[in-house]
Amino acid sequence: MTTQPPRLALALLKRFVPGEEPLAGDLAEEFAAGRSRAWFWRQVLAAIAVHAFTRQGDERPLPRHVNLTASPLPDVGGLGLVALVGLMTVVMPQAWWLVLAAAVLGAVLGVVLIAINRARLG
Amino acid sequence: MQPVCRRDLTVAAEHFIICEEMARHLLTDFELMILLATLRAGDEAYGVQIAREIERTSGRRVLLGAAYAALDRLERNELVTSTLGSPSPERGGRAKRFFRVTPRGLRAVKETRQALVALWQDLPQLKEKRA
């Protein structure tokens, strides 16, 4: 069995929880002492959730702009996405089946993962 | 409205500030557990140790992230202080963060205990039956 904690979990912790080093150290210590990978992931996801829903005093998070369409112009990403959807509908409408299939597969995968996790927890 | 604080205050704003300060000293159940576990763990109290102490004494499962969030909040309210230790290999080269309860934290624990005991008293539902 590997004694290295999940690297992706640690990367997520570092990305989403500022000042995470002591927490990551505690998790690594517990993992080395025999805790499971599932336990490690649960702790990391819970820490991210707790941090996300805990307000740091009066400090407000800076607004973040997410440009889904990689548009070079700020605040026009939504228009780019609409243009892409329109183009896909006109040029290749059958591609929507791929989008639908991906959405269904995602939902099925989510249900399967939940069922596996519940069965494991008993 | 009569002031509820014992100190004789003539300025309403000052009265409000002191009452607010008193109210902040009452801890949530988790904060109280964290502070008590920190006191029990002594000078070398760090996240894992505090969580284990709570699990051992109360049987409550503790998420380390939740414990750190509570400890951060307590530190912002000056109820605990923290210092970083030396990095160690079993922790992947990461340092421990040691916590210590401040005199203000100790006072908050005592005030919360007093409030709980006062609430507890004279409740017929909680009186133990003697054989």
mmCIF file of C-alpha atoms in Angstrom, chain A residues 19-107:
data_model
loop_
_atom_site.group_PDB
_atom_site.id
_atom_site.type_symbol
_atom_site.label_atom_id
_atom_site.label_comp_id
_atom_site.label_asym_id
_atom_site.label_seq_id
_atom_site.Cartn_x
_atom_site.Cartn_y
_atom_site.Cartn_z
ATOM 1 C CA GLY A 19 -2.977 28.654 4.720
ATOM 2 C CA GLU A 20 -3.694 24.938 4.395
ATOM 3 C CA GLU A 21 -0.182 23.715 5.229
ATOM 4 C CA PRO A 22 -0.796 22.661 8.866
ATOM 5 C CA LEU A 23 -4.088 20.999 7.870
ATOM 6 C CA ALA A 24 -2.413 19.197 4.957
ATOM 7 C CA GLY A 25 0.343 18.096 7.341
ATOM 8 C CA ASP A 26 -2.210 16.756 9.824
ATOM 9 C CA LEU A 27 -4.009 14.863 7.057
ATOM 10 C CA ALA A 28 -0.714 13.431 5.759
ATOM 11 C CA GLU A 29 0.195 12.357 9.284
ATOM 12 C CA GLU A 30 -3.137 10.587 9.767
ATOM 13 C CA PHE A 31 -2.872 8.985 6.327
ATOM 14 C CA ALA A 32 0.598 7.667 7.164
ATOM 15 C CA ALA A 33 -0.854 6.272 10.406
ATOM 16 C CA GLY A 34 -3.287 4.115 8.415
ATOM 17 C CA ARG A 35 -6.279 6.205 7.413
ATOM 18 C CA SER A 36 -7.837 5.304 4.050
ATOM 19 C CA ARG A 37 -7.806 7.289 0.817
ATOM 20 C CA ALA A 38 -11.591 7.668 1.139
ATOM 21 C CA TRP A 39 -11.099 9.207 4.566
ATOM 22 C CA PHE A 40 -8.468 11.572 3.152
ATOM 23 C CA TRP A 41 -10.716 12.679 0.289
ATOM 24 C CA ARG A 42 -13.668 13.159 2.630
ATOM 25 C CA GLN A 43 -11.587 15.378 4.906
ATOM 26 C CA VAL A 44 -10.270 17.448 1.989
ATOM 27 C CA LEU A 45 -13.694 17.969 0.390
ATOM 28 C CA ALA A 46 -15.196 18.839 3.779
ATOM 29 C CA ALA A 47 -12.393 21.342 4.446
ATOM 30 C CA ILE A 48 -13.018 22.996 1.074
ATOM 31 C CA ALA A 49 -16.770 23.111 1.736
ATOM 32 C CA VAL A 50 -16.286 24.507 5.249
ATOM 33 C CA HIS A 51 -13.933 27.181 3.926
ATOM 34 C CA ALA A 52 -16.316 28.068 1.098
ATOM 35 C CA PHE A 53 -19.260 28.554 3.438
ATOM 36 C CA THR A 54 -17.374 30.291 6.237
ATOM 37 C CA ARG A 55 -17.079 34.028 6.029
ATOM 38 C CA GLN A 56 -13.713 35.299 7.140
ATOM 39 C CA GLY A 57 -14.909 38.066 9.453
ATOM 40 C CA ASP A 58 -15.922 41.072 7.397
ATOM 41 C CA GLU A 59 -13.641 40.091 4.590
ATOM 42 C CA ARG A 60 -15.533 39.574 1.374
ATOM 43 C CA PRO A 61 -14.152 37.472 -1.440
ATOM 44 C CA LEU A 62 -13.151 39.378 -4.544
ATOM 45 C CA PRO A 63 -15.567 38.848 -7.415
ATOM 46 C CA ARG A 64 -14.196 36.416 -9.949
ATOM 47 C CA HIS A 65 -14.891 36.602 -13.642
ATOM 48 C CA VAL A 66 -15.034 33.253 -15.386
ATOM 49 C CA ASN A 67 -14.737 33.466 -19.129
ATOM 50 C CA LEU A 68 -16.124 30.154 -20.353
ATOM 51 C CA THR A 69 -15.589 30.911 -24.011
ATOM 52 C CA ALA A 70 -12.061 32.265 -23.736
ATOM 53 C CA SER A 71 -13.234 35.532 -25.213
ATOM 54 C CA PRO A 72 -10.523 38.230 -25.238
ATOM 55 C CA LEU A 73 -13.133 40.838 -24.323
ATOM 56 C CA PRO A 74 -14.371 41.059 -20.747
ATOM 57 C CA ASP A 75 -18.076 40.453 -20.063
ATOM 58 C CA VAL A 76 -18.839 39.165 -23.572
ATOM 59 C CA GLY A 77 -18.119 35.499 -22.803
ATOM 60 C CA GLY A 78 -21.862 34.803 -22.599
ATOM 61 C CA LEU A 79 -22.382 36.206 -26.098
ATOM 62 C CA GLY A 80 -19.601 33.980 -27.423
ATOM 63 C CA LEU A 81 -21.262 30.954 -25.854
ATOM 64 C CA VAL A 82 -24.617 31.884 -27.411
ATOM 65 C CA ALA A 83 -22.883 32.289 -30.793
ATOM 66 C CA LEU A 84 -21.267 28.868 -30.430
ATOM 67 C CA VAL A 85 -24.604 27.244 -29.544
ATOM 68 C CA GLY A 86 -26.271 28.947 -32.517
ATOM 69 C CA LEU A 87 -23.498 27.880 -34.872
ATOM 70 C CA MET A 88 -23.651 24.298 -33.673
ATOM 71 C CA THR A 89 -27.439 24.211 -34.092
ATOM 72 C CA VAL A 90 -27.223 25.510 -37.666
ATOM 73 C CA VAL A 91 -24.105 23.730 -38.940
ATOM 74 C CA MET A 92 -24.167 20.410 -37.089
ATOM 75 C CA PRO A 93 -27.393 19.912 -35.063
ATOM 76 C CA GLN A 94 -26.605 16.212 -34.580
ATOM 77 C CA ALA A 95 -23.777 17.299 -32.217
ATOM 78 C CA TRP A 96 -26.481 18.039 -29.658
ATOM 79 C CA TRP A 97 -26.848 14.266 -29.226
ATOM 80 C CA LEU A 98 -23.264 14.234 -27.976
ATOM 81 C CA VAL A 99 -24.082 16.986 -25.467
ATOM 82 C CA LEU A 100 -27.181 15.078 -24.323
ATOM 83 C CA ALA A 101 -25.251 11.789 -24.069
ATOM 84 C CA ALA A 102 -22.513 13.480 -22.025
ATOM 85 C CA ALA A 103 -25.102 14.952 -19.638
ATOM 86 C CA VAL A 104 -26.860 11.576 -19.199
ATOM 87 C CA LEU A 105 -23.539 9.754 -18.699
ATOM 88 C CA GLY A 106 -22.517 12.344 -16.109
ATOM 89 C CA ALA A 107 -25.766 11.855 -14.198
#
